[in-house]
mmCIF file of C-alpha atoms in Angstrom:
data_model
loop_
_atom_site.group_PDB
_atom_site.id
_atom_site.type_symbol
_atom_site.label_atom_id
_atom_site.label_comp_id
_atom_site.label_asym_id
_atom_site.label_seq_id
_atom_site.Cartn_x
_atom_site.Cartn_y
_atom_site.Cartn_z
ATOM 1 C CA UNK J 3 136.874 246.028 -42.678
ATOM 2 C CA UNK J 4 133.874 244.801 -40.734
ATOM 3 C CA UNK J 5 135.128 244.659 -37.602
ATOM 4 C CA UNK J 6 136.413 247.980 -37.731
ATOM 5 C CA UNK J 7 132.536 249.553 -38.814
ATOM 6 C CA UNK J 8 130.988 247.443 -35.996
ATOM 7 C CA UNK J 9 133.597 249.071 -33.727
ATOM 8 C CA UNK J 10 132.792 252.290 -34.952
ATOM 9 C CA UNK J 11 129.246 251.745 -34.816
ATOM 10 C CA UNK J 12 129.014 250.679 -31.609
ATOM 11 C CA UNK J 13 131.657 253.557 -30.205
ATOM 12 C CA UNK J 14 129.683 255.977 -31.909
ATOM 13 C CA UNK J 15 126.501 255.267 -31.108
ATOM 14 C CA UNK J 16 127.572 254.422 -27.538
ATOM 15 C CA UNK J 17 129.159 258.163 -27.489
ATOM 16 C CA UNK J 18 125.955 259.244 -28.374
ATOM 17 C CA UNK J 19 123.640 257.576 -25.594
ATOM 18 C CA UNK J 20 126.619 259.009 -22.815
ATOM 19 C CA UNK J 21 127.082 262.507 -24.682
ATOM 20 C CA UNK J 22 122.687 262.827 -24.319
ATOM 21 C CA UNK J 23 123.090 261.805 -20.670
ATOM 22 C CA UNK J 24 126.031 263.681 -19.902
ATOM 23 C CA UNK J 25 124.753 266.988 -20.957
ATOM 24 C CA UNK J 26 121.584 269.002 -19.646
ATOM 25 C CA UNK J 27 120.933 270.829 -23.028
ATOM 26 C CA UNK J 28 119.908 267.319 -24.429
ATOM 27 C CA UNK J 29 117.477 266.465 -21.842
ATOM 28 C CA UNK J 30 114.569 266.632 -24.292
ATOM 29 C CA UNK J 31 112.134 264.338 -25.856
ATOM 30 C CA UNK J 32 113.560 264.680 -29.270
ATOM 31 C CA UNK J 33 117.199 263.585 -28.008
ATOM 32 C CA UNK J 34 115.749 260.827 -25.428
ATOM 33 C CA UNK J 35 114.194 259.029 -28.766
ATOM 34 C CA UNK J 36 117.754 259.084 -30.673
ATOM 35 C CA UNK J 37 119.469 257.978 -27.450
ATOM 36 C CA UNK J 38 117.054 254.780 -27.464
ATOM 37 C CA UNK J 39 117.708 254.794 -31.009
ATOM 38 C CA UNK J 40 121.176 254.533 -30.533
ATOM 39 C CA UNK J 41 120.481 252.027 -28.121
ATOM 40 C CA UNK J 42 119.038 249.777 -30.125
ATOM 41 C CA UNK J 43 121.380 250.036 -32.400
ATOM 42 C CA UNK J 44 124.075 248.669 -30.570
ATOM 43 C CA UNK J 45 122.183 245.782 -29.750
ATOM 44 C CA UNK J 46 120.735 245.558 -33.604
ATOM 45 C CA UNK J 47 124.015 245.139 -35.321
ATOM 46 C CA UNK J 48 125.429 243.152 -32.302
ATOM 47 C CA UNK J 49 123.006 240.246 -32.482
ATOM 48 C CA UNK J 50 124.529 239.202 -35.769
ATOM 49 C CA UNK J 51 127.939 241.103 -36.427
ATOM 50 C CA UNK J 52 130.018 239.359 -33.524
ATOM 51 C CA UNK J 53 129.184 235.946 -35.339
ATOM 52 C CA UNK J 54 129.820 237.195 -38.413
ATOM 53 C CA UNK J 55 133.309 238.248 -37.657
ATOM 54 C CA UNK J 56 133.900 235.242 -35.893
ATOM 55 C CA UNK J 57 133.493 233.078 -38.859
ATOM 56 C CA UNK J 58 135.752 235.268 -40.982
ATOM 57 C CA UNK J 59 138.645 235.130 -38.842
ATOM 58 C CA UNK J 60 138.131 231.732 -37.301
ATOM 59 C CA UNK J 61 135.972 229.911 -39.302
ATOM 60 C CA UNK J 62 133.298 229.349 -36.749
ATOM 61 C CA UNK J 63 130.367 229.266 -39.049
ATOM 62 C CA UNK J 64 127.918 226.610 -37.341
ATOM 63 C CA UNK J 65 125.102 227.519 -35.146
ATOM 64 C CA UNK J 66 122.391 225.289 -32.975
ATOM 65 C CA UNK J 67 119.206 225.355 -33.416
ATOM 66 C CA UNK J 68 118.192 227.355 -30.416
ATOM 67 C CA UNK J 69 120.944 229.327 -31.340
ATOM 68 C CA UNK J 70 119.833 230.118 -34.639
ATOM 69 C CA UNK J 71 116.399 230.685 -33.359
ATOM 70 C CA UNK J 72 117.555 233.120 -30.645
ATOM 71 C CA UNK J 73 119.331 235.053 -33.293
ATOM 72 C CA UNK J 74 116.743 235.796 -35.317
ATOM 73 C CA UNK J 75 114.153 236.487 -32.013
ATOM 74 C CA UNK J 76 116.250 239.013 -31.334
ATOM 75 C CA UNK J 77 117.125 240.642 -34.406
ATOM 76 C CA UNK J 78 113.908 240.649 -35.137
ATOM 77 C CA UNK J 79 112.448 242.394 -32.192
ATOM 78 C CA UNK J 80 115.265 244.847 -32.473
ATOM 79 C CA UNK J 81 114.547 245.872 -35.834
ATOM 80 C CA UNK J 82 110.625 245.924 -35.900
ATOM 81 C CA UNK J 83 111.574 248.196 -32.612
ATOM 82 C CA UNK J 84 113.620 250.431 -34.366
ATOM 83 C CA UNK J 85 110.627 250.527 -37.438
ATOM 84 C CA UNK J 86 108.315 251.825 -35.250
ATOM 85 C CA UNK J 87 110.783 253.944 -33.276
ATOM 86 C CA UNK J 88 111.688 256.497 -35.845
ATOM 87 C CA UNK J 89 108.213 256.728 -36.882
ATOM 88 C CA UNK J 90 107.367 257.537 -33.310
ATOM 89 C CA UNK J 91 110.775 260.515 -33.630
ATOM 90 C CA UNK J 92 108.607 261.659 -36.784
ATOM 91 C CA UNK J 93 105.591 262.178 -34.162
ATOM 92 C CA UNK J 94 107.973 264.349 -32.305
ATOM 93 C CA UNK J 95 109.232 266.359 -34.905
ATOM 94 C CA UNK J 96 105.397 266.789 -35.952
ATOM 95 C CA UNK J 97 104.599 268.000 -32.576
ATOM 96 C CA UNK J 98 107.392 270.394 -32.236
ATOM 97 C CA UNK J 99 106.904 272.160 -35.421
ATOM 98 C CA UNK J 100 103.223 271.663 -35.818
ATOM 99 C CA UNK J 101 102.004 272.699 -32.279
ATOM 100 C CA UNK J 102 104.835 274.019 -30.210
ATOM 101 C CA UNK J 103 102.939 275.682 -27.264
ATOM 102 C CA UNK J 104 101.584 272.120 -26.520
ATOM 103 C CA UNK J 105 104.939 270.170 -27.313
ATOM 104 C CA UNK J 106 105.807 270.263 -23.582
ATOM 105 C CA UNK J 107 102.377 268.453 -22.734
ATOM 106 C CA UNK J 108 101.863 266.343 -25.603
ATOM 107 C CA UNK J 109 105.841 264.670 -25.067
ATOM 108 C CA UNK J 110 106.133 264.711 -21.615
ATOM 109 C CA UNK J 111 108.409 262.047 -20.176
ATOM 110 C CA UNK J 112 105.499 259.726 -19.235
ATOM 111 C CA UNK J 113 104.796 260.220 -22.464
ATOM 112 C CA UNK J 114 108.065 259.656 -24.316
ATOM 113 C CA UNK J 115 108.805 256.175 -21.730
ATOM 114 C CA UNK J 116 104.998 255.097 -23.092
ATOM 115 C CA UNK J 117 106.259 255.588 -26.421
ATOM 116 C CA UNK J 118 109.271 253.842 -26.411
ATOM 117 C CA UNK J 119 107.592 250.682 -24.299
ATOM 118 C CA UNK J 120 105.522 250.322 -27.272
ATOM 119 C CA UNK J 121 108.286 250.519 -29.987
ATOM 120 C CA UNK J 122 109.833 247.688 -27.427
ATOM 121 C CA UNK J 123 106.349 245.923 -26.859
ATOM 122 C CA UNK J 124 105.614 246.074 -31.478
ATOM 123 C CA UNK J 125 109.316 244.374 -31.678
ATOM 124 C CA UNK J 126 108.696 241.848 -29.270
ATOM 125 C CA UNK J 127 105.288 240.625 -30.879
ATOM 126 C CA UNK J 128 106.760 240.691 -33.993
ATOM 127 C CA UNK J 129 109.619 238.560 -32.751
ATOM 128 C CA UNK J 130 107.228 235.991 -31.332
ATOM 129 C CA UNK J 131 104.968 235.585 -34.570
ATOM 130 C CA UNK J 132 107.403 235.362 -37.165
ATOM 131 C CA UNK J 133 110.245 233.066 -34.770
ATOM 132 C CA UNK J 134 107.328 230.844 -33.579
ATOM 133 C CA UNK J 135 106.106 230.296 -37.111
ATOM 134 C CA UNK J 136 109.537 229.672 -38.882
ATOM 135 C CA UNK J 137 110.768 227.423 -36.532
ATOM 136 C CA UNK J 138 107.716 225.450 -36.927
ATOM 137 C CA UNK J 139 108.598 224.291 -40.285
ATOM 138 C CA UNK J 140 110.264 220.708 -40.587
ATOM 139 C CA UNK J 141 114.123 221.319 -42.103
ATOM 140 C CA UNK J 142 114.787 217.665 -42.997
ATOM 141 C CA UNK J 143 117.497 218.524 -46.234
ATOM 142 C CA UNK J 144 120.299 220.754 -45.860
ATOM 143 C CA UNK J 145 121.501 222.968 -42.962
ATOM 144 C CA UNK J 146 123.864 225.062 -44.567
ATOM 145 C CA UNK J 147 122.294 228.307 -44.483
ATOM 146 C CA UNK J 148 123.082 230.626 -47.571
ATOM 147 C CA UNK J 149 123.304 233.912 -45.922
ATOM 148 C CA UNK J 150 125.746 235.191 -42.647
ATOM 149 C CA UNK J 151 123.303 234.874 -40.034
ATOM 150 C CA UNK J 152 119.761 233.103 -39.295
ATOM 151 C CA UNK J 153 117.756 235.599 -41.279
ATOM 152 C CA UNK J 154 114.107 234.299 -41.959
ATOM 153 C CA UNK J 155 113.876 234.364 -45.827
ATOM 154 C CA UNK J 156 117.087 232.290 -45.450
ATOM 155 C CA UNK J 157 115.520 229.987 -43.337
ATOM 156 C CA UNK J 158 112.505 229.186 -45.828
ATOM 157 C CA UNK J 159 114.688 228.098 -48.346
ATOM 158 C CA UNK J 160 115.871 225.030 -46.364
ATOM 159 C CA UNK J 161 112.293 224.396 -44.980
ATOM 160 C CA UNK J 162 111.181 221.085 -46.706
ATOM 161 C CA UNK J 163 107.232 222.045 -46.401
ATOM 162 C CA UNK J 164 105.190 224.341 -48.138
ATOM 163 C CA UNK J 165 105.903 227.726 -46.936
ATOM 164 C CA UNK J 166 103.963 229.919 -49.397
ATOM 165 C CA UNK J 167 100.902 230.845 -46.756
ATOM 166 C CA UNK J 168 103.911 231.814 -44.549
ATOM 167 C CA UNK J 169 105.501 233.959 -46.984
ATOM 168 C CA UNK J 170 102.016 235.717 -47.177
ATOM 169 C CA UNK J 171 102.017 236.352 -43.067
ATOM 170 C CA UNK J 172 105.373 237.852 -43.563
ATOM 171 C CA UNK J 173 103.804 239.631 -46.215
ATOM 172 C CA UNK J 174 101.108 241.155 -44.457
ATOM 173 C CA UNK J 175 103.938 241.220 -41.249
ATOM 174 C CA UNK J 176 105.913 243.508 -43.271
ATOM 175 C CA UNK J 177 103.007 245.739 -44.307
ATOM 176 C CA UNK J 178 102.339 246.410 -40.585
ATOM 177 C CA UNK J 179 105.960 246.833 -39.421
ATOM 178 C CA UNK J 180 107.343 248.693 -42.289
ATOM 179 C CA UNK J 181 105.057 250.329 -44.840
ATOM 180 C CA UNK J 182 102.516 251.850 -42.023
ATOM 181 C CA UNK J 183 105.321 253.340 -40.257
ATOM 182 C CA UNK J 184 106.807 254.519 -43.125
ATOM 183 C CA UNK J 185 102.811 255.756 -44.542
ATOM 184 C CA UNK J 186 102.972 257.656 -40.844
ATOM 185 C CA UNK J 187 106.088 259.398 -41.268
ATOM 186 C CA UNK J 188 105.508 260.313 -44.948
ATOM 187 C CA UNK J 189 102.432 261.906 -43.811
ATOM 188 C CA UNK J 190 104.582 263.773 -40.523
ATOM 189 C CA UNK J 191 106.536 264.703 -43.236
ATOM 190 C CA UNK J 192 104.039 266.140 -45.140
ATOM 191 C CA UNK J 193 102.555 268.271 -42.681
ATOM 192 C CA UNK J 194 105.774 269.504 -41.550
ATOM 193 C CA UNK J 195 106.700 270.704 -44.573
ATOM 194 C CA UNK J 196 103.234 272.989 -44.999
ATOM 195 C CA UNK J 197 104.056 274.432 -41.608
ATOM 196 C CA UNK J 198 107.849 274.982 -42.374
ATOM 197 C CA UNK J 199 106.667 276.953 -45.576
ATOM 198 C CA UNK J 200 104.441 278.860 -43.701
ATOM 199 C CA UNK J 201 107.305 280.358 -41.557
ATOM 200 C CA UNK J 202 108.401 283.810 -41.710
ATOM 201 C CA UNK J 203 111.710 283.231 -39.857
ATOM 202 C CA UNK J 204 114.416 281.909 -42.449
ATOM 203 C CA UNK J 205 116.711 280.891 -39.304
ATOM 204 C CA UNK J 206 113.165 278.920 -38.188
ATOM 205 C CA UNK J 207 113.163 276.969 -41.862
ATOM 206 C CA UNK J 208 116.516 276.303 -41.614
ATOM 207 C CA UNK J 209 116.960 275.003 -38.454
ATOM 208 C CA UNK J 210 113.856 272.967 -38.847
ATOM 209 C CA UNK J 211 114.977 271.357 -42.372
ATOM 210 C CA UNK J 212 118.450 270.429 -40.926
ATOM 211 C CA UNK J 213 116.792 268.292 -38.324
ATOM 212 C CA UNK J 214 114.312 267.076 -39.931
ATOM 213 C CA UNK J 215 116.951 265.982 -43.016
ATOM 214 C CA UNK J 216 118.647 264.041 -40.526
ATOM 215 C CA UNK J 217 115.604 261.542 -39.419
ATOM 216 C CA UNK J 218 114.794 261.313 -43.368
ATOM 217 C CA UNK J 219 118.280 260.441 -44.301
ATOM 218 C CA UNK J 220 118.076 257.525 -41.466
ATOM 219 C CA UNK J 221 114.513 256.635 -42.466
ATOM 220 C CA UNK J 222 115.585 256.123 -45.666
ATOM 221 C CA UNK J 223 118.956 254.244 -44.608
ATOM 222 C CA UNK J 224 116.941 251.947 -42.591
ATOM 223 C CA UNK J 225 113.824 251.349 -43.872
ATOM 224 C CA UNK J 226 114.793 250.874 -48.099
ATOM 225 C CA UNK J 227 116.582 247.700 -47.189
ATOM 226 C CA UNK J 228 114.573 246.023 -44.888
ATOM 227 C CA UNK J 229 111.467 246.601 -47.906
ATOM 228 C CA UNK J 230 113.833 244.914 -50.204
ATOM 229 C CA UNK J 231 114.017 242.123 -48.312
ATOM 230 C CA UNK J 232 110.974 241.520 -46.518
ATOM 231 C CA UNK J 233 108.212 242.886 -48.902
ATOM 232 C CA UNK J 234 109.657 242.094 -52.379
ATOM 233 C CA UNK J 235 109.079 238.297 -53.521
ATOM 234 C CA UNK J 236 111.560 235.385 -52.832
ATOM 235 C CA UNK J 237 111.788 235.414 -56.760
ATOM 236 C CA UNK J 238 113.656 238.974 -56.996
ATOM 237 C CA UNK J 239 115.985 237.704 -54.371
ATOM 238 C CA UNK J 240 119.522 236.113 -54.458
ATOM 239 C CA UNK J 241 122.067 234.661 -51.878
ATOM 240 C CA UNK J 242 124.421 237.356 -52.741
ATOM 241 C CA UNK J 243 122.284 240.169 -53.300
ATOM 242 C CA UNK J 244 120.718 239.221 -49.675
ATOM 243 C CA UNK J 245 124.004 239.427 -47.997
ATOM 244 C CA UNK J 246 124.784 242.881 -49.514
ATOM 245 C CA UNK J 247 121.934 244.173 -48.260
ATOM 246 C CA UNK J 248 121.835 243.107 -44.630
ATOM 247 C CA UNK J 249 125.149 244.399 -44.320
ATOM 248 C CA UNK J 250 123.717 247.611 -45.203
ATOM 249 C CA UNK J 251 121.533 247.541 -42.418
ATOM 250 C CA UNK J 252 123.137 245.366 -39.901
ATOM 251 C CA UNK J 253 126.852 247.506 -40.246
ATOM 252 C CA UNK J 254 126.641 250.691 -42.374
ATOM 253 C CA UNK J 255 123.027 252.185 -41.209
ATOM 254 C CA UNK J 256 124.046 251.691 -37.571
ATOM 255 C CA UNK J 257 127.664 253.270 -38.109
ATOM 256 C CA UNK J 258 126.027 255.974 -40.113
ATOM 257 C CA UNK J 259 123.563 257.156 -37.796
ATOM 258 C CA UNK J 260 125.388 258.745 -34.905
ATOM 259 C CA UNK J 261 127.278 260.945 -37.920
ATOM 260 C CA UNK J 262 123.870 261.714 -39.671
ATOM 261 C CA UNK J 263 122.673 263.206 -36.770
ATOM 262 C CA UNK J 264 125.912 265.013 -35.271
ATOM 263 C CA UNK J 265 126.975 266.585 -38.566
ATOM 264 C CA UNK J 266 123.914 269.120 -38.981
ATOM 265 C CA UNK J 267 123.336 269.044 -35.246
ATOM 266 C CA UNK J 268 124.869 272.643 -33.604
ATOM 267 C CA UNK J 269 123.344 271.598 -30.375
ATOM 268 C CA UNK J 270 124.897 268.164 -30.390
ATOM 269 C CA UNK J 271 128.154 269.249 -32.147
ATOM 270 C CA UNK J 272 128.227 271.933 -29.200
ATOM 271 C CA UNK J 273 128.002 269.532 -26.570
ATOM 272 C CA UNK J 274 130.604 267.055 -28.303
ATOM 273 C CA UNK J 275 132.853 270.218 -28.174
ATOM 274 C CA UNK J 276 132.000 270.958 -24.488
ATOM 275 C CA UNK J 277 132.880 267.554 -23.337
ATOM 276 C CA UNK J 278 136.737 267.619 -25.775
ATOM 277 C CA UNK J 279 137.122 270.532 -23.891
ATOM 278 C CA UNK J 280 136.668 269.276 -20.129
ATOM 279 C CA UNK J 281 138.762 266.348 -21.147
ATOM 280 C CA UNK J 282 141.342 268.654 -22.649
ATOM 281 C CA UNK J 283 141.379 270.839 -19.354
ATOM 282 C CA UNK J 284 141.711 267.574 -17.328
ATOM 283 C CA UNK J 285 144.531 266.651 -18.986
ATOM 284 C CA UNK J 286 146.691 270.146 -18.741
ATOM 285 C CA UNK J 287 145.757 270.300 -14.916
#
């Protein structure tokens, strides 16, 4: 079952970066950020998922050190990047609703490449920090980590040290990389929905609430698990309950995405339908 929602996440979202670059009607800020979304996505679920599927069917379940300490680098830095990613989209959406005669200006594609070096540049400091400091820890007991892939409240657990002024960087880690993102896009959010109930156009409202749905139904995908796990104490946790949970956002959210935003999407529906149709042509001629 796994290995067929990685395949599907990574298909889909890889359909998703090509059907953005194929077609010129997507060639706007607003798609540019989901195609790096997608992006990272790809990479996101497969830092861990490959492994993970490789110890089910084979039973290749260790890791070395450097191994385990790549892992996590990486995941990591992919998922503080995605954090601060969509709640750079939820800048865009601002802009285009809230002040559409200066969208063009404000997310222009200097502006939009600036944007998503820093998502890359927040991930990558984050990634640094917390690998840097978990590794430091001594891990002179057991190995066997209790969880599918080198996850850092995982790690703790086998750190023979005290790791509670750690747990309090994470803390204040996950504060920065989750709840201020998600404190920015409530507030987008907010504002967005004054100006879409100040519209007289009903085709306006609705067009603006379907895409605006979408990011919220990913925000929430995304960012409810990682707070579960990251900002909630190592006391409300369990092995299994851990594991449920980064499957959610490892597998599902990345599988789900590329649907969420296709499904109430006519422009990207549209296109999707353009491209079936050259392929269909190309195969009667």
């Amino acid at each position: 079952m796994v290995v067929v929602i990685y395949t599907l996440a990574v298909a889909g979202n890889a359909a998703m970066v090509l059907l953005i670059w194929a077609d010129a009607r997507l060639h706007t800020p607003m798609y540019f950020l989901l195609s790096q979304l997608s992006f990272l996505d790809i990479f996101f679920s497969s830092v861990t998922v490959p492994k993970m599927i490789a110890g089910f069917l084979f039973g290749w379940v260790s890791i070395s050190f450097g191994g385990c300490g790549a892992q996590m680098f990486f995941f990591m830095l992919l998922g503080a990047a995605e954090c601060i990613l969509l709640a750079l989209m939820a800048y865009d959406r601002y802009t285009a609703i809230c002040n559409p005669l200066r969208y063009p200006v404000l997310m222009s594609r200097q502006t939009c490449l600036l944007l998503v070096a820093a998502s890359w540049l927040g991930g990558s400091l984050n990634a640094s920090i917390q690998t840097a400091l978990t590794l430091q820890f001594p891990y002179c007991g057991s190995r066997k980590i209790a969880h599918f892939f080198c996850e850092v409240p995982s790690l703790l657990r086998l750190a023979c040290a005290d790791t509670a002024a750690y747990e309090w960087v994470l803390f204040v880690t996950g504060v920065v990389v989750l709840l201020v993102p998600i404190a920015f896009i409530t507030t987008s959010y907010a504002l967005i929905l004054a100006a879409v109930l100040r519209m007289r156009s009903a085709e306006g409202r609705k067009k603006a609430l379907a895409t605006c749905s979408s990011h919220l139904a990913v925000v929430n995908l995304f960012y409810g698990p990682l707070v579960y796990t990251y900002m909630l104490p190592a006391s409300y946790h369990s092995p299994g309950q851990d594991d449920v949970v980064s499957v959610f956002y490892t597998v599902l959210t990345p599988m789900l995405n590329p649907v969420i935003y296709s499904f109430r999407n006519k422009e990207v529906t549209g296109a999707m339908k353009k491209v079936i149709g050259k392929c269909g042509v190309g195969r009667t001629v």
